């Protein structure tokens, strides 16, 4: 796997180090005040904090007593098998679902997010695993869906189409995607291209916290590298990042903190310095000697081989 | 990092401008425009009087009475829902207006105003019931369709004792209201009904909303991917309720036209028209599953209806064949749209 950094990443440590210091203002559009973000980062209050959070779907316990902290300038990785509850956790942070028990704090204040809109307004942007795209709509309309910029006022208030198109093209170029046509229905893009659009969108709107649910799953080696660089860049800009992945190699490259989920419950919580890549891989594979093979099989055909779950 | 960005940007000069032909072929209304041209040519050849100014005015009038409803129905379909109550809602709107004015011997504008509020309330009822229960719109609006059909007949019989309302032609404000909803303007030898202007206005506003406003973006999104739209913060419920209010607004205009054109309203009218509106929208390129379509297409679909219904008369064919032609045209247009869309996707 070609990766931007060595496994023991000095940049990651540097990123973690500058957490308590004065954080540079994020380069992305600032909705609710960078000053507040910088201040909370400086005073050590985490951007997000989940304590003992549970979520039930009817009688299905999807999440049980999970705790997690997201700080500015740090990457928190969430790892776990299929069905472990990773996406459920992400949906609570994104405002799509409400938690049933436990405490969810944003900037130290207890919150229950009522809608994805509210999460976005707090500067939390999410890349969903199913990408949340409308296949028949053009790329540029999907990119800004729900947060469309407008010009003019009163009845003449209209979409700023020129800005929407040029921003979409420019943001995708930065992700390494050269799109033939931003007017293409997004359903006609390849899976990896769609994923890149979703990530570019979240990077564009994620002012303080960037949440990524398996962003590298459908990507080629080069694009996965671009995504990990974006994650590192967002971290260096002082954003808090939550990265869900099946891939311990990716996690270990950028992660400052690793949260392991198993059947909806916490199975481990480690800081980057405390755990080696081998140990992380072993824990993810349930300690089996087949860790390496299991990992390869999982990447070859994602849902199949985990027959023990 | 920035060096990478630049090199990528530099090598991306392959971005070709979209060819005008491909832009045209990917428009949803293309099929309906081709169909309209074909129908026009057929009647221009077989019906001697079809090309006279008076005949074209009649055709446009017939098209406008359907088009005023087909446009908001198309928007609703793009938003992924149906309204089976749209046809009888027109009659309800006319009946409310007429009865309020007549029974309270009020100025007709009072009836017109009350009717607007009441019709919008019916649309709101449909929209709220749909978004609260999550039931399919087919079921919910089938319910309102049946209820309104019954209410129209029942109330009219109860109040006026017959199946039609009393004439309101001699009441205060009638001439002005008639000028707004049921008059015609003469430009040279060409008489144009005011409903045609309402129709054109609705198409213009609907197209503006669809293509150039946030609400339009949301309409496409709630129809094409409701869960995705919700996940990125689109107000799905509000958008759908707004679309039902749009249909109700169209029903109000149509209903007032019905009333002020004929002075009386037949309480059993309107049943079955909802399917004609839907057919016009489908001929115009709207997908039944939502997320795709255009207001202009729906207007062209209505024009095809107008041309066929009047063209058959001008050609002195038996008008009983009308519905058969409509059905055949609906199928042909849908197949044509499907074929064009496949081609458009293949050329990408
Ligand atoms: N809407 C829902 N209704 C009922 N059960 C659900 C729902 N969403 C998720 N679940 C269940 O909750 C559990 C956790 O699901 P989740 O999607 O969070 O897993 P995950 O860790 O993201 O898995 P994957 O790696 O496959 O994406 C699963 O057993 C799933 O079946
Ligand atoms: Mg998941």
XYZ file of C-alpha atoms and ligand atoms in Angstrom:
689
model
C 0.000 0.000 0.000
C 1.555 3.293 -1.019
C 0.901 5.705 1.751
C 1.815 9.312 2.284
C 3.734 8.724 5.523
C 5.688 6.085 7.397
C 3.748 3.965 9.884
C 5.122 5.835 12.891
C 4.108 9.168 11.625
C 5.925 12.171 13.015
C 3.325 14.445 11.439
C 0.611 12.741 13.476
C 2.504 13.430 16.668
C 3.080 17.002 15.612
C -0.631 17.325 14.913
C -1.477 15.962 18.334
C 1.103 18.253 19.906
C -0.212 21.464 18.521
C -3.677 20.595 19.842
C -3.359 22.518 23.128
C -1.566 25.468 21.496
C -3.322 28.178 19.526
C -4.980 26.376 16.620
C -4.664 27.907 13.167
C -8.036 28.921 11.735
C -9.495 26.300 9.411
C -9.222 27.128 5.734
C -12.728 25.867 4.995
C -15.815 28.104 5.106
C -16.465 29.132 8.707
C -20.119 28.957 9.696
C -20.379 29.203 13.463
C -17.175 30.909 14.450
C -13.600 29.700 14.344
C -12.872 31.739 17.419
C -15.004 29.414 19.503
C -13.328 26.406 17.939
C -9.856 27.711 18.599
C -10.821 28.594 22.129
C -12.257 25.197 22.992
C -9.253 23.500 21.464
C -7.001 25.695 23.513
C -8.828 25.154 26.792
C -8.823 21.415 26.194
C -12.593 20.959 25.874
C -13.165 18.301 23.207
C -15.165 19.313 20.148
C -17.330 16.233 20.559
C -17.678 13.843 23.425
C -19.782 10.694 23.660
C -20.077 9.065 27.071
C -21.829 5.720 27.484
C -23.996 6.250 24.414
C -26.482 3.518 23.448
C -28.792 3.131 20.490
C -31.548 0.572 19.948
C -33.468 -0.086 16.754
C -36.623 -1.595 18.170
C -35.315 -4.668 19.973
C -31.973 -4.622 18.157
C -29.151 -3.274 20.292
C -26.961 -1.571 17.723
C -24.810 0.372 20.172
C -24.199 -0.202 23.869
C -22.269 2.114 26.217
C -19.853 3.569 23.705
C -17.561 6.450 24.606
C -15.483 8.530 22.277
C -13.744 11.891 22.242
C -12.969 14.114 19.282
C -10.456 16.923 19.688
C -9.443 19.623 17.274
C -6.273 18.692 15.392
C -6.631 14.978 16.084
C -7.942 11.933 14.223
C -10.119 9.447 16.088
C -10.397 6.120 14.271
C -13.354 3.800 14.801
C -12.636 0.193 13.880
C -14.758 -2.910 13.930
C -16.291 -5.733 11.952
C -19.379 -5.545 9.771
C -22.411 -4.819 11.882
C -20.316 -3.673 14.845
C -22.284 -0.423 15.011
C -19.824 1.965 13.401
C -22.341 3.542 11.037
C -24.875 3.812 13.832
C -22.332 5.761 15.874
C -21.636 8.035 12.904
C -25.343 8.674 12.335
C -25.742 9.854 15.928
C -22.862 12.294 15.497
C -24.318 13.447 12.153
C -27.749 14.178 13.639
C -29.520 11.503 11.579
C -30.437 9.345 14.577
C -30.934 10.209 18.243
C -29.198 8.207 20.951
C -31.365 6.388 23.497
C -29.024 6.595 26.476
C -25.765 8.211 27.473
C -24.454 11.719 26.979
C -23.478 13.506 23.779
C -21.603 16.776 24.248
C -20.673 19.342 21.619
C -18.129 21.894 22.865
C -18.733 20.605 26.373
C -22.484 21.263 26.300
C -24.885 18.328 26.370
C -26.838 18.108 23.110
C -29.250 15.950 21.191
C -29.017 16.839 17.542
C -32.476 17.200 16.036
C -31.453 16.966 12.382
C -28.478 16.717 10.010
C -29.085 20.407 9.338
C -28.282 21.213 12.969
C -25.104 19.149 12.840
C -23.988 21.004 9.716
C -24.692 24.315 11.389
C -22.437 23.244 14.265
C -19.719 22.607 11.677
C -20.001 18.800 11.674
C -19.923 17.384 8.132
C -20.314 13.701 7.345
C -19.456 11.304 4.544
C -22.039 8.554 4.872
C -21.207 4.999 3.945
C -23.988 5.007 1.334
C -22.716 8.470 0.354
C -26.126 10.216 0.510
C -26.338 11.105 -3.176
C -29.273 11.475 -5.556
C -28.267 9.430 -8.629
C -30.256 11.308 -11.281
C -29.063 14.753 -10.236
C -25.990 16.401 -11.758
C -22.739 16.322 -9.818
C -22.778 20.039 -9.009
C -26.332 19.925 -7.673
C -25.470 16.943 -5.476
C -22.346 18.653 -4.203
C -24.301 21.567 -2.740
C -27.529 19.720 -1.932
C -29.039 21.077 1.263
C -26.541 23.955 1.498
C -27.015 25.737 -1.825
C -25.457 29.202 -2.166
C -27.773 31.862 -3.589
C -27.538 35.347 -5.079
C -30.158 38.080 -5.265
C -32.974 38.683 -2.846
C -36.750 38.375 -2.560
C -38.404 36.554 -5.444
C -35.224 36.875 -7.498
C -33.198 34.896 -4.982
C -31.647 32.161 -7.048
C -28.931 29.520 -7.061
C -25.448 30.820 -7.663
C -24.971 28.320 -10.473
C -21.630 29.651 -11.647
C -20.113 29.418 -8.167
C -21.617 25.979 -7.620
C -20.153 24.596 -10.832
C -16.698 26.117 -10.457
C -16.419 25.151 -6.783
C -17.442 21.582 -7.559
C -14.878 21.288 -10.326
C -12.128 22.871 -8.267
C -12.832 20.799 -5.143
C -12.833 17.587 -7.170
C -9.566 18.485 -8.857
C -8.046 18.853 -5.421
C -9.187 15.296 -4.681
C -7.474 14.108 -7.822
C -10.693 13.540 -9.754
C -10.759 15.023 -13.216
C -14.405 14.982 -14.088
C -15.351 15.249 -17.727
C -18.540 17.082 -16.954
C -20.057 18.397 -13.719
C -23.485 18.179 -15.405
C -23.258 14.405 -15.525
C -25.878 12.652 -13.359
C -23.910 11.463 -10.344
C -25.273 7.936 -10.801
C -23.153 7.615 -13.948
C -19.886 8.125 -12.034
C -17.814 5.187 -10.866
C -18.126 4.146 -7.226
C -14.745 5.641 -6.380
C -15.533 8.912 -8.121
C -18.793 9.156 -6.210
C -16.947 8.533 -2.967
C -14.479 11.269 -3.824
C -17.350 13.690 -4.498
C -18.838 12.842 -1.099
C -15.504 13.443 0.614
C -14.845 16.677 -1.283
C -18.294 17.859 -0.239
C -17.693 17.079 3.434
C -14.255 18.716 3.375
C -15.856 21.796 1.828
C -18.626 22.062 4.432
C -16.942 20.522 7.479
C -15.815 23.605 9.309
C -14.824 21.975 12.599
C -15.481 18.248 12.583
C -15.127 15.894 9.647
C -16.801 12.494 9.963
C -15.902 9.833 7.403
C -17.627 6.426 7.250
C -15.295 4.047 5.395
C -14.067 6.690 2.966
C -11.381 4.489 1.440
C -13.529 1.388 0.945
C -14.198 1.822 -2.785
C -11.036 3.669 -3.689
C -7.982 2.802 -5.725
C -4.545 3.007 -4.152
C -3.882 6.509 -5.461
C -7.267 7.908 -4.400
C -6.987 6.261 -0.975
C -3.665 8.054 -0.595
C -5.310 11.344 -1.578
C -8.061 10.791 0.988
C -5.587 10.035 3.768
C -3.629 13.167 2.845
C -6.882 15.161 2.999
C -7.564 13.688 6.428
C -4.075 14.667 7.559
C -4.484 18.148 6.049
C -7.820 18.645 7.815
C -6.210 17.558 11.067
C -3.331 19.983 10.542
C -5.841 22.776 9.961
C -7.176 22.076 13.451
C -10.299 20.102 12.560
C -11.425 17.127 14.553
C -11.684 14.010 12.376
C -13.629 10.803 12.983
C -12.472 8.104 10.589
C -14.354 4.818 10.323
C -12.436 2.114 8.531
C -11.991 -1.602 8.155
C -8.388 -1.111 7.250
C -5.958 -1.042 10.210
C -3.140 0.053 7.900
C -5.034 3.193 6.941
C -6.106 3.786 10.522
C -2.595 3.445 11.854
C -1.200 5.915 9.327
C -3.312 8.873 10.410
C -4.966 7.921 13.707
C -4.220 9.594 17.027
C -6.755 7.468 18.838
C -8.301 4.083 18.080
C -11.724 2.979 19.275
C -12.545 -0.666 18.631
C -16.179 -1.760 18.438
C -17.419 -5.301 18.648
C -21.102 -6.251 18.406
C -22.105 -2.743 19.392
C -19.885 -2.502 22.474
C -16.451 -1.014 23.108
C -13.699 -3.620 22.656
C -10.739 -1.307 23.071
C -9.596 2.297 23.249
C -5.952 3.105 22.534
C -3.843 6.186 21.910
C -1.546 6.081 18.881
C 1.645 5.634 20.870
C 0.279 2.713 22.887
C -0.411 0.225 20.132
C 1.521 -1.150 17.174
C 0.042 -1.866 13.777
C 0.402 -5.598 14.346
C -1.397 -5.435 17.647
C -4.185 -3.315 16.124
C -4.595 -5.761 13.260
C -4.595 -8.681 15.695
C -7.270 -7.099 17.885
C -9.450 -6.313 14.903
C -9.244 -9.866 13.692
C -10.187 -11.146 17.152
C -6.652 -12.330 17.960
C -6.702 -15.024 15.346
C -3.533 -16.249 13.689
C -5.333 -15.718 10.428
C -5.317 -11.961 10.927
C -3.383 -11.197 7.813
C -5.352 -13.572 5.625
C -8.641 -12.411 7.106
C -7.759 -8.870 6.278
C -6.921 -9.711 2.704
C -10.083 -11.734 2.237
C -12.202 -8.963 3.688
C -10.786 -6.532 1.187
C -11.332 -8.925 -1.659
C -15.028 -9.505 -1.008
C -16.262 -7.229 1.714
C -19.234 -8.845 3.488
C -18.571 -12.536 2.781
C -15.730 -14.023 4.768
C -16.682 -12.899 8.284
C -18.722 -16.018 8.811
C -17.991 -16.146 12.528
C -20.093 -13.009 13.167
C 0.562 19.135 -1.698
C -0.261 22.327 -3.584
C 2.143 21.250 -6.306
C 0.072 18.082 -6.747
C -3.082 20.126 -7.032
C -1.588 22.331 -9.703
C -0.262 19.469 -11.779
C -3.667 17.795 -11.663
C -5.360 21.032 -12.621
C -2.943 21.587 -15.471
C -3.403 18.174 -17.022
C -7.163 18.497 -16.854
C -7.510 20.621 -19.951
C -9.289 17.620 -21.432
C -12.546 19.030 -20.134
C -14.457 19.316 -23.375
C -17.428 21.643 -23.717
C -20.646 19.695 -23.883
C -21.891 19.398 -27.427
C -25.213 21.232 -27.977
C -26.735 18.076 -29.443
C -26.004 16.077 -26.317
C -27.319 18.881 -24.157
C -30.545 18.770 -26.177
C -30.916 15.018 -26.120
C -30.574 14.876 -22.352
C -33.492 17.261 -21.793
C -36.536 15.469 -20.346
C -38.995 17.307 -22.588
C -37.433 16.276 -25.895
C -39.757 13.302 -26.432
C -42.877 15.370 -25.837
C -41.714 18.129 -28.206
C -41.150 15.594 -30.978
C -44.566 14.087 -30.237
C -46.241 17.509 -30.325
C -44.671 18.284 -33.696
C -45.899 14.952 -35.069
C -49.454 15.478 -33.799
C -49.466 19.017 -35.152
C -48.352 17.866 -38.603
C -50.943 15.093 -38.705
C -53.852 17.409 -37.963
C -52.457 20.179 -40.167
C -52.730 17.705 -43.056
C -55.977 15.881 -42.266
C -58.059 18.733 -40.768
C -58.659 21.643 -43.127
C -59.544 24.193 -40.468
C -56.796 23.244 -38.024
C -54.349 25.968 -39.067
C -56.849 28.850 -38.854
C -56.196 31.387 -36.095
C -59.567 30.666 -34.482
C -58.873 26.950 -34.360
C -55.437 27.425 -32.859
C -57.002 29.641 -30.191
C -59.440 26.818 -29.370
C -56.595 24.315 -29.200
C -54.577 26.559 -26.896
C -57.605 27.047 -24.661
C -58.172 23.295 -24.357
C -54.478 22.819 -23.642
C -54.441 25.550 -21.003
C -57.294 24.096 -18.948
C -55.300 20.874 -18.620
C -51.914 22.581 -18.465
C -52.735 24.759 -15.440
C -53.067 21.524 -13.452
C -50.509 19.417 -15.318
C -47.674 21.757 -14.336
C -48.043 21.531 -10.524
C -48.884 17.830 -10.852
C -45.600 17.390 -12.749
C -43.680 19.154 -9.967
C -45.317 16.860 -7.440
C -44.348 13.833 -9.544
C -40.752 15.029 -9.771
C -40.943 15.213 -5.980
C -41.905 11.522 -6.009
C -45.630 11.697 -5.182
C -49.076 11.527 -6.811
C -52.280 13.409 -6.214
C -55.344 11.463 -7.282
C -57.585 14.102 -5.736
C -56.395 16.807 -8.155
C -59.323 16.382 -10.569
C -62.188 16.633 -8.090
C -60.318 19.276 -6.083
C -60.925 21.638 -9.026
C -64.658 21.036 -8.726
C -64.558 21.404 -4.945
C -62.793 24.720 -5.302
C -65.410 25.996 -7.763
C -68.294 24.735 -5.604
C -66.952 26.359 -2.442
C -66.530 29.683 -4.194
C -69.991 29.558 -5.754
C -71.843 28.431 -2.630
C -70.190 30.926 -0.287
C -71.052 33.794 -2.614
C -74.601 32.596 -3.265
C -75.636 31.487 0.202
C -74.265 34.569 1.970
C -75.221 36.844 -0.951
C -71.735 38.198 -0.644
C -69.446 39.789 -3.178
C -68.036 37.001 -5.356
C -64.516 37.929 -4.254
C -65.406 36.710 -0.764
C -66.200 33.316 -2.265
C -63.012 33.408 -4.314
C -60.951 34.181 -1.200
C -62.621 31.547 0.984
C -62.173 29.040 -1.814
C -58.441 29.776 -1.993
C -58.025 29.167 1.722
C -60.184 26.034 1.696
C -58.474 24.530 -1.362
C -55.033 25.162 0.083
C -56.283 23.492 3.276
C -57.148 20.368 1.263
C -53.624 20.378 -0.202
C -52.186 20.857 3.283
C -54.283 17.943 4.537
C -52.876 15.682 1.800
C -49.321 16.832 2.451
C -49.392 16.575 6.228
C -51.122 13.198 6.220
C -48.499 11.921 3.784
C -45.465 13.171 5.676
C -46.809 12.223 9.121
C -47.896 8.682 8.297
C -45.331 7.774 5.666
C -48.098 5.957 3.749
C -47.912 5.922 -0.059
C -49.463 9.009 -1.646
C -51.522 6.727 -3.886
C -53.526 5.525 -0.872
C -53.846 8.847 0.879
C -54.964 10.818 -2.143
C -57.248 7.988 -3.253
C -58.927 8.557 0.098
C -59.233 12.314 -0.396
C -60.390 11.729 -3.989
C -63.286 9.585 -2.822
C -64.149 11.857 0.086
C -64.140 14.987 -2.061
C -66.249 13.272 -4.737
C -68.823 12.437 -2.090
C -68.681 15.855 -0.449
C -69.100 17.658 -3.790
C -72.276 15.724 -4.624
C -73.639 15.592 -1.088
C -73.217 19.250 -0.195
C -74.530 20.493 -3.538
C -77.643 18.374 -3.228
C -78.115 19.440 0.382
C -77.748 23.154 -0.283
C -79.188 23.770 -3.740
C -81.392 20.695 -4.019
C -80.007 19.747 -7.445
C -76.723 18.451 -8.862
C -75.600 21.933 -9.964
C -75.146 25.251 -8.178
C -77.289 28.325 -8.791
C -75.962 30.945 -11.204
C -73.971 33.722 -9.585
C -73.783 35.839 -12.767
C -75.808 38.720 -11.268
C -73.787 39.061 -8.073
C -71.452 41.855 -7.035
C -67.928 41.608 -8.370
C -68.805 39.018 -11.003
C -67.551 41.000 -14.042
C -64.174 41.700 -12.474
C -63.710 38.097 -11.351
C -64.741 36.909 -14.781
C -62.158 39.216 -16.353
C -59.457 37.649 -14.194
C -60.409 33.983 -14.605
C -62.516 33.544 -17.746
C -62.122 36.390 -20.206
C -60.340 36.547 -23.509
C -58.098 39.096 -25.152
C -58.162 39.788 -28.872
C -54.904 40.491 -30.614
C -55.769 41.249 -34.234
C -57.961 38.386 -35.390
C -56.547 36.105 -32.700
C -58.639 35.608 -29.574
C -56.649 34.306 -26.640
C -58.232 33.036 -23.446
C -56.917 34.371 -20.163
C -56.358 30.789 -19.006
C -53.595 30.574 -21.607
C -51.824 33.418 -19.805
C -52.309 31.673 -16.440
C -50.896 28.518 -18.002
C -47.829 30.278 -19.439
C -47.309 32.040 -16.120
C -47.434 28.753 -14.213
C -44.935 27.145 -16.597
C -42.551 30.093 -16.255
C -42.729 30.172 -12.464
C -42.467 26.390 -12.157
C -39.465 26.253 -14.474
C -37.765 29.034 -12.545
C -38.395 27.244 -9.266
C -37.209 23.887 -10.576
C -34.012 24.975 -12.250
C -32.852 28.054 -10.419
C -33.937 27.941 -6.776
C -33.012 25.943 -3.714
C -36.584 24.656 -3.537
C -36.160 23.226 -7.042
C -32.995 21.429 -6.033
C -34.904 19.985 -3.077
C -37.832 18.865 -5.270
C -35.515 16.819 -7.492
C -33.734 15.482 -4.408
C -36.782 14.351 -2.412
C -38.084 12.558 -5.498
C -34.797 11.033 -6.581
C -33.389 10.015 -3.206
C -35.389 10.873 -0.128
C -33.037 9.378 2.449
C -29.990 10.984 0.881
C -31.785 14.324 0.805
C -32.678 14.024 4.479
C -29.109 13.051 5.395
C -27.654 16.216 3.869
C -30.204 18.441 5.586
C -32.935 18.961 2.961
C -36.308 19.674 4.650
C -38.043 16.708 3.029
C -41.424 17.152 4.745
C -41.697 20.859 4.029
C -40.815 20.320 0.385
C -43.504 17.687 -0.107
C -46.164 19.713 1.678
C -45.234 22.688 -0.506
C -45.747 20.579 -3.615
C -49.258 19.583 -2.494
C -50.004 23.251 -1.851
C -48.882 23.956 -5.429
C -51.389 21.436 -6.775
C -54.100 22.999 -4.600
C -53.235 26.443 -5.963
C -53.591 25.147 -9.532
C -56.933 23.577 -8.584
C -58.093 26.925 -7.254
C -57.297 28.748 -10.514
C -58.903 25.979 -12.590
C -61.925 25.919 -10.315
C -62.469 29.680 -10.497
C -62.208 29.478 -14.277
C -64.838 26.747 -14.311
C -67.165 28.835 -12.169
C -66.784 32.191 -13.904
C -66.853 30.683 -17.387
C -70.179 28.878 -16.940
C -71.720 30.762 -13.947
C -72.806 27.395 -12.535
C -70.858 24.311 -11.432
C -71.841 20.690 -12.040
C -71.021 18.860 -8.815
C -70.060 15.568 -10.499
C -67.392 17.099 -12.722
C -63.646 16.521 -12.508
C -63.620 12.778 -11.864
C -60.976 11.190 -14.102
C -59.168 14.444 -14.879
C -56.469 13.601 -12.336
C -55.317 10.815 -14.651
C -55.204 13.205 -17.602
C -52.946 15.560 -15.637
C -50.680 12.670 -14.712
C -50.647 11.459 -18.331
C -49.671 14.939 -19.547
C -46.821 15.037 -17.036
C -45.624 11.570 -18.089
C -45.811 12.435 -21.796
C -43.745 15.487 -20.860
C -40.954 13.280 -19.568
C -41.668 12.993 -15.830
C -40.578 9.697 -14.317
C -43.328 7.914 -12.381
C -40.729 7.062 -9.764
C -39.781 10.719 -9.236
C -36.583 12.717 -9.442
C -36.760 13.526 -13.139
C -38.927 15.668 -15.386
C -39.750 19.228 -16.349
C -42.571 21.758 -16.198
C -42.165 22.650 -19.860
C -42.532 18.979 -20.750
C -45.810 18.799 -18.827
C -47.021 21.906 -20.653
C -46.176 20.299 -23.998
C -47.987 17.165 -22.827
C -51.055 19.322 -22.183
C -50.658 20.879 -25.633
C -50.705 17.418 -27.194
C -53.985 16.752 -25.366
C -55.425 20.046 -26.581
C -54.412 19.401 -30.179
C -55.785 15.868 -30.161
C -59.122 16.653 -28.540
C -59.842 19.601 -30.863
C -58.038 18.188 -33.912
C -60.356 15.188 -33.939
C -63.312 17.570 -34.096
C -61.774 19.672 -36.874
C -60.964 16.536 -38.839
C -64.633 15.505 -38.388
C -63.700 12.168 -36.939
C -65.939 10.473 -34.415
C -64.931 12.069 -31.061
C -65.502 8.731 -29.378
C -62.049 7.759 -30.590
C -60.428 10.512 -28.513
C -59.577 8.424 -25.457
C -58.112 5.682 -27.622
C -55.788 8.167 -29.287
C -54.779 9.577 -25.927
C -53.956 6.161 -24.565
C -51.926 5.227 -27.615
C -50.091 8.528 -27.443
C -49.301 8.063 -23.763
C -47.729 4.694 -24.463
C -45.846 5.961 -27.508
C -44.524 8.997 -25.648
C -43.416 6.927 -22.669
C -41.574 4.481 -24.916
C -39.988 7.357 -26.833
C -38.869 8.999 -23.588
C -37.431 5.738 -22.357
C -35.543 5.207 -25.603
C -34.168 8.748 -25.619
C -33.045 8.487 -22.018
C -31.242 5.214 -22.692
C -29.518 6.800 -25.672
C -28.577 9.877 -23.664
C -27.067 7.757 -20.927
C -25.203 5.588 -23.416
C -23.574 8.566 -25.159
C -22.101 9.852 -21.932
N -32.327 1.129 10.680
C -32.014 -0.023 11.302
N -32.992 -0.813 11.789
C -32.680 -1.967 12.418
N -31.432 -2.407 12.622
C -30.406 -1.659 12.167
C -30.641 -0.431 11.485
N -29.442 0.091 11.141
C -28.525 -0.782 11.584
N -29.088 -1.825 12.208
C -28.377 -2.946 12.841
O -27.467 -2.408 13.760
C -26.239 -3.130 13.718
C -25.086 -2.172 13.483
O -25.189 -1.647 12.182
P -24.144 -0.607 11.571
O -24.652 -0.212 10.247
O -23.912 0.461 12.558
O -22.834 -1.518 11.388
P -21.399 -1.123 10.826
O -20.425 -1.310 11.916
O -21.436 0.202 10.189
O -21.171 -2.254 9.731
P -20.421 -2.176 8.317
O -18.977 -2.373 8.591
O -20.974 -3.333 7.564
O -20.756 -0.882 7.686
C -26.401 -4.173 12.631
O -26.652 -5.403 13.251
C -27.573 -3.722 11.830
O -28.294 -4.820 11.348
Mg -21.208 0.890 8.319
